[in-house]
PDB file of C-alpha atoms in Angstrom:
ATOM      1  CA  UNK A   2      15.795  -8.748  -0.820  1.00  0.00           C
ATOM      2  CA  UNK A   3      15.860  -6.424  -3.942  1.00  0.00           C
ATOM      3  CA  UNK A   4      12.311  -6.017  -3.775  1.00  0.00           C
ATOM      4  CA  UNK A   5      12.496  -4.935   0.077  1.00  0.00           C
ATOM      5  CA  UNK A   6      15.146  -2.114  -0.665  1.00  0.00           C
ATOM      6  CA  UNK A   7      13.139  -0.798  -3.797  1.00  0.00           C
ATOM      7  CA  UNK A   8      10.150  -0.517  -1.302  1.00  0.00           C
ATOM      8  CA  UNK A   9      12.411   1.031   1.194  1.00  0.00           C
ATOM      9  CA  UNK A  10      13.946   3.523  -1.778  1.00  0.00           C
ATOM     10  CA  UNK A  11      10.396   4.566  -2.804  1.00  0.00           C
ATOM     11  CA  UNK A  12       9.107   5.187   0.227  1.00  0.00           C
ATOM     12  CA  UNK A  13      12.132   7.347   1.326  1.00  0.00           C
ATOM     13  CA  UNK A  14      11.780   9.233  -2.317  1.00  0.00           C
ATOM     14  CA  UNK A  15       8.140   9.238  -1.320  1.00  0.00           C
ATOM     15  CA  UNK A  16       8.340  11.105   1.996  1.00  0.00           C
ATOM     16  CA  UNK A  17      11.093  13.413   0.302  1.00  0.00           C
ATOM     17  CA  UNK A  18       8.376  14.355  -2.118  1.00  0.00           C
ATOM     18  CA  UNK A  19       6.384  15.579   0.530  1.00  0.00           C
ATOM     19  CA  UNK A  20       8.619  17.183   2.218  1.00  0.00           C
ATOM     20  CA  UNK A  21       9.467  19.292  -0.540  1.00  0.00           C
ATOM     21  CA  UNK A  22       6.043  20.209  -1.474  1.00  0.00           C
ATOM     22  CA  UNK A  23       5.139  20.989   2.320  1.00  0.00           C
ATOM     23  CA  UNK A  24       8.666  22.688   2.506  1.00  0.00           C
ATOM     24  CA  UNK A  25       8.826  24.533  -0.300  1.00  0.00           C
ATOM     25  CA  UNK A  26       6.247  27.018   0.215  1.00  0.00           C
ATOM     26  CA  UNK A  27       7.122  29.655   2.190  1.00  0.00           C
ATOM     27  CA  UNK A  28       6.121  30.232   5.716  1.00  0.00           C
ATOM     28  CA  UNK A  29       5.735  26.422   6.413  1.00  0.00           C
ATOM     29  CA  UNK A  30       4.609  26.731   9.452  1.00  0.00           C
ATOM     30  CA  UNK A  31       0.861  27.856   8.473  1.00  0.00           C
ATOM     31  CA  UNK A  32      -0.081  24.407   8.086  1.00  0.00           C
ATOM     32  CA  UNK A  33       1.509  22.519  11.525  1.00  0.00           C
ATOM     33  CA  UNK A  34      -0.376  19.848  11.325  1.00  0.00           C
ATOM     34  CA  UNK A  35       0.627  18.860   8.081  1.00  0.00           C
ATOM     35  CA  UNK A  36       4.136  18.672   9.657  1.00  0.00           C
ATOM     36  CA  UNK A  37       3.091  16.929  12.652  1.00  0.00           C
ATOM     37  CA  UNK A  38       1.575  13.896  10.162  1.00  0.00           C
ATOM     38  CA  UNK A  39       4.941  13.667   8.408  1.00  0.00           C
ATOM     39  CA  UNK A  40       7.118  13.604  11.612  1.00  0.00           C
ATOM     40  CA  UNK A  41       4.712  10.681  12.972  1.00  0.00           C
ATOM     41  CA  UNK A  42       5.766   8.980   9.879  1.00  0.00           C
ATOM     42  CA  UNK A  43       9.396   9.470  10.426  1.00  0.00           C
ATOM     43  CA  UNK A  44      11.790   6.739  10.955  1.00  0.00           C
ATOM     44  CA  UNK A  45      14.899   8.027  12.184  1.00  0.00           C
ATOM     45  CA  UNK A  46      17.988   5.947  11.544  1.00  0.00           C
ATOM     46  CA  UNK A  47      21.031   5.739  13.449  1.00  0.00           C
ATOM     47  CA  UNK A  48      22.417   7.580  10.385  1.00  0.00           C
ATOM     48  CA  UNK A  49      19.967  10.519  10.458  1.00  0.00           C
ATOM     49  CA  UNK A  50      21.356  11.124  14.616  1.00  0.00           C
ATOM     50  CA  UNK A  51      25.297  11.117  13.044  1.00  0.00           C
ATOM     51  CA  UNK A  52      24.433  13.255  10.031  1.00  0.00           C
ATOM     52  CA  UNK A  53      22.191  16.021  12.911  1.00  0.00           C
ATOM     53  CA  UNK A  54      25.202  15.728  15.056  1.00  0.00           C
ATOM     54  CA  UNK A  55      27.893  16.544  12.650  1.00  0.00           C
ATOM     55  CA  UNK A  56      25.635  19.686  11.153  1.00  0.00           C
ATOM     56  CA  UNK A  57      25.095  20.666  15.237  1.00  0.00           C
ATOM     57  CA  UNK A  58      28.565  20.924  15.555  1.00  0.00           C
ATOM     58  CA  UNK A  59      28.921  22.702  11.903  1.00  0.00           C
ATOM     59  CA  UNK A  60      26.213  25.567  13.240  1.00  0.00           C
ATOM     60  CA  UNK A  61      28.400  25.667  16.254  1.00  0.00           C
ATOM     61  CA  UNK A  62      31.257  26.670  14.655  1.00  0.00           C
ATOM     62  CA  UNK A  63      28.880  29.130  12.478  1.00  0.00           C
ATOM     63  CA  UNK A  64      27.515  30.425  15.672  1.00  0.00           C
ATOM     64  CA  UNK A  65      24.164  30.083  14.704  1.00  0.00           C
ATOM     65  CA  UNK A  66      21.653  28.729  16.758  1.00  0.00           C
ATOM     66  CA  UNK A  67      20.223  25.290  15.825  1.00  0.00           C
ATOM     67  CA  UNK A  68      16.511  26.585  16.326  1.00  0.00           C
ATOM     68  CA  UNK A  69      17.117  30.101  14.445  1.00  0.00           C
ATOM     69  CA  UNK A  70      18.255  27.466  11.274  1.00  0.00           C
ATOM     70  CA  UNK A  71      15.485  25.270  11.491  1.00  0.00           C
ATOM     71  CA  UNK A  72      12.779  28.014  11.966  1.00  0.00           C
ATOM     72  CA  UNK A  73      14.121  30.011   9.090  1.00  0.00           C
ATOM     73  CA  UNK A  74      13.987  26.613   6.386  1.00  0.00           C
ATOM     74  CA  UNK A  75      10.269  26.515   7.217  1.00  0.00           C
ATOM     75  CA  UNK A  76       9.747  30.550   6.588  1.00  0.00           C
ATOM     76  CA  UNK A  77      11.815  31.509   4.560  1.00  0.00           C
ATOM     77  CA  UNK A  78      11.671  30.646   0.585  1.00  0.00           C
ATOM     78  CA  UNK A  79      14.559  28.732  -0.859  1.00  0.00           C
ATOM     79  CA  UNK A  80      16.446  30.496  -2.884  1.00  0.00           C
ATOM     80  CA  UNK A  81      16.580  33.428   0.137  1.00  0.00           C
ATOM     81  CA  UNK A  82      17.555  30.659   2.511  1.00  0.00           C
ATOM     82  CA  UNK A  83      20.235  29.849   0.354  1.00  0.00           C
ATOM     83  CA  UNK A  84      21.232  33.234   0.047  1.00  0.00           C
ATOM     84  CA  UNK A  85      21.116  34.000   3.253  1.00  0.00           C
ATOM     85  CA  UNK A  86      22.971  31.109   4.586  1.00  0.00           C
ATOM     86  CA  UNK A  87      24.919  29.781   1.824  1.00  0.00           C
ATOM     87  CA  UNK A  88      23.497  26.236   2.673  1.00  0.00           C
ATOM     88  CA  UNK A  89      21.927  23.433   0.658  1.00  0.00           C
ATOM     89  CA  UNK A  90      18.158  24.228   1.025  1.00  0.00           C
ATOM     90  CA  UNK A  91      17.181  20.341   0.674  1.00  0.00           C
ATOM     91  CA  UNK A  92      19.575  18.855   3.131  1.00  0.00           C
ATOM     92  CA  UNK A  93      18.763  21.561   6.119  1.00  0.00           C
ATOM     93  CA  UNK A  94      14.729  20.214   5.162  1.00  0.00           C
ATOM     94  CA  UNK A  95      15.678  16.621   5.651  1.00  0.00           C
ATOM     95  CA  UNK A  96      17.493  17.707   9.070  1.00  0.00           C
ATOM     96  CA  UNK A  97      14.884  19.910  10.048  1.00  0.00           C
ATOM     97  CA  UNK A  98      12.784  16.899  10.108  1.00  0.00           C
ATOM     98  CA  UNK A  99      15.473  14.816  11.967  1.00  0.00           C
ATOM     99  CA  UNK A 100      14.823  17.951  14.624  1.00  0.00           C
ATOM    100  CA  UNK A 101      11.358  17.538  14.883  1.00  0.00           C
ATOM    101  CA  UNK A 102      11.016  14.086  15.090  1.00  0.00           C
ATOM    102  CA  UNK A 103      14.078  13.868  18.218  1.00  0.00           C
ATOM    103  CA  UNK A 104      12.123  16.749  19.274  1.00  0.00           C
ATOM    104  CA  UNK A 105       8.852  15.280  19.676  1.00  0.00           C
ATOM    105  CA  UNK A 106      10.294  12.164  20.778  1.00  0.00           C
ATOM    106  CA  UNK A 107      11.895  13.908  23.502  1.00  0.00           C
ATOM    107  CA  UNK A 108       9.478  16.966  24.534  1.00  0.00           C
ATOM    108  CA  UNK A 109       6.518  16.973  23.098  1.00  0.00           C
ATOM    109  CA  UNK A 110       5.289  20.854  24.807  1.00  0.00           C
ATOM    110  CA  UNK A 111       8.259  21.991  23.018  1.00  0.00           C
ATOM    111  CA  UNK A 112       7.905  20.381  19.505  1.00  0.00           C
ATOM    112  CA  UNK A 113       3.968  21.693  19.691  1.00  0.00           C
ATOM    113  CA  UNK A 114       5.567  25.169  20.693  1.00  0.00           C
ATOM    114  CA  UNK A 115       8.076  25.030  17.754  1.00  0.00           C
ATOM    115  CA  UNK A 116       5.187  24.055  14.618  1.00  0.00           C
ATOM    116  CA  UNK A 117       2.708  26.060  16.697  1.00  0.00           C
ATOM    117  CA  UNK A 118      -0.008  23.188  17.273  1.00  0.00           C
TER     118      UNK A 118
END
């Protein structure tokens, strides 16, 4: 069993490690299909839907819209995304890709619209 939740833990440090190499250039979205091969790789645990929901509500309360947030992690740089929003850079990446993978799950013309495919 140990050696099933080491594989599980490197894999998830794995996948972080590319998403903050892909997501920590600025202006992301230049390279979509980069994006697109990491959200086909993306398990999403009943854990990652409670953790989205609980930040949808947060932005709610913010009054900022869920697609201005996510659009702005993959654009802007991180320390002006921090400044900007005075959020943790790395957690908005890992629910930015919680958002694209429910959103290509769930419409596809809209998740191709949203990384520009």
């Amino acid at each position: 069993m140990n050696k099933i939740i080491n594989f599980l833990e490197i894999k998830q440090q794995k996948t972080n490690e590319q998403l903050n190499k892909i997501f920590s250039k600025a202006n992301t979205l230049k390279d979509p299909y980069q994006i697109d091969k990491l959200v086909e790789e993306k398990s999403l645990a009943v854990q990652d839907h409670k953790l989205f929901l609980g930040f949808l509500k947060y932005l709610e309360e913010k009054q900022i819209e869920p697609k201005t947030i996510f659009n702005q992690v993959l654009t802007l740089p991180k320390h002006q995304f921090e400044d900007q929003y005075q959020m943790n850079w790395q957690s908005v990446v890992q629910l930015c890709f919680t958002f694209l993978a429910i959103l290509k799950e769930n419409d596809y013309k809209q998740y191709e619209q949203f990384i520009k495919l």
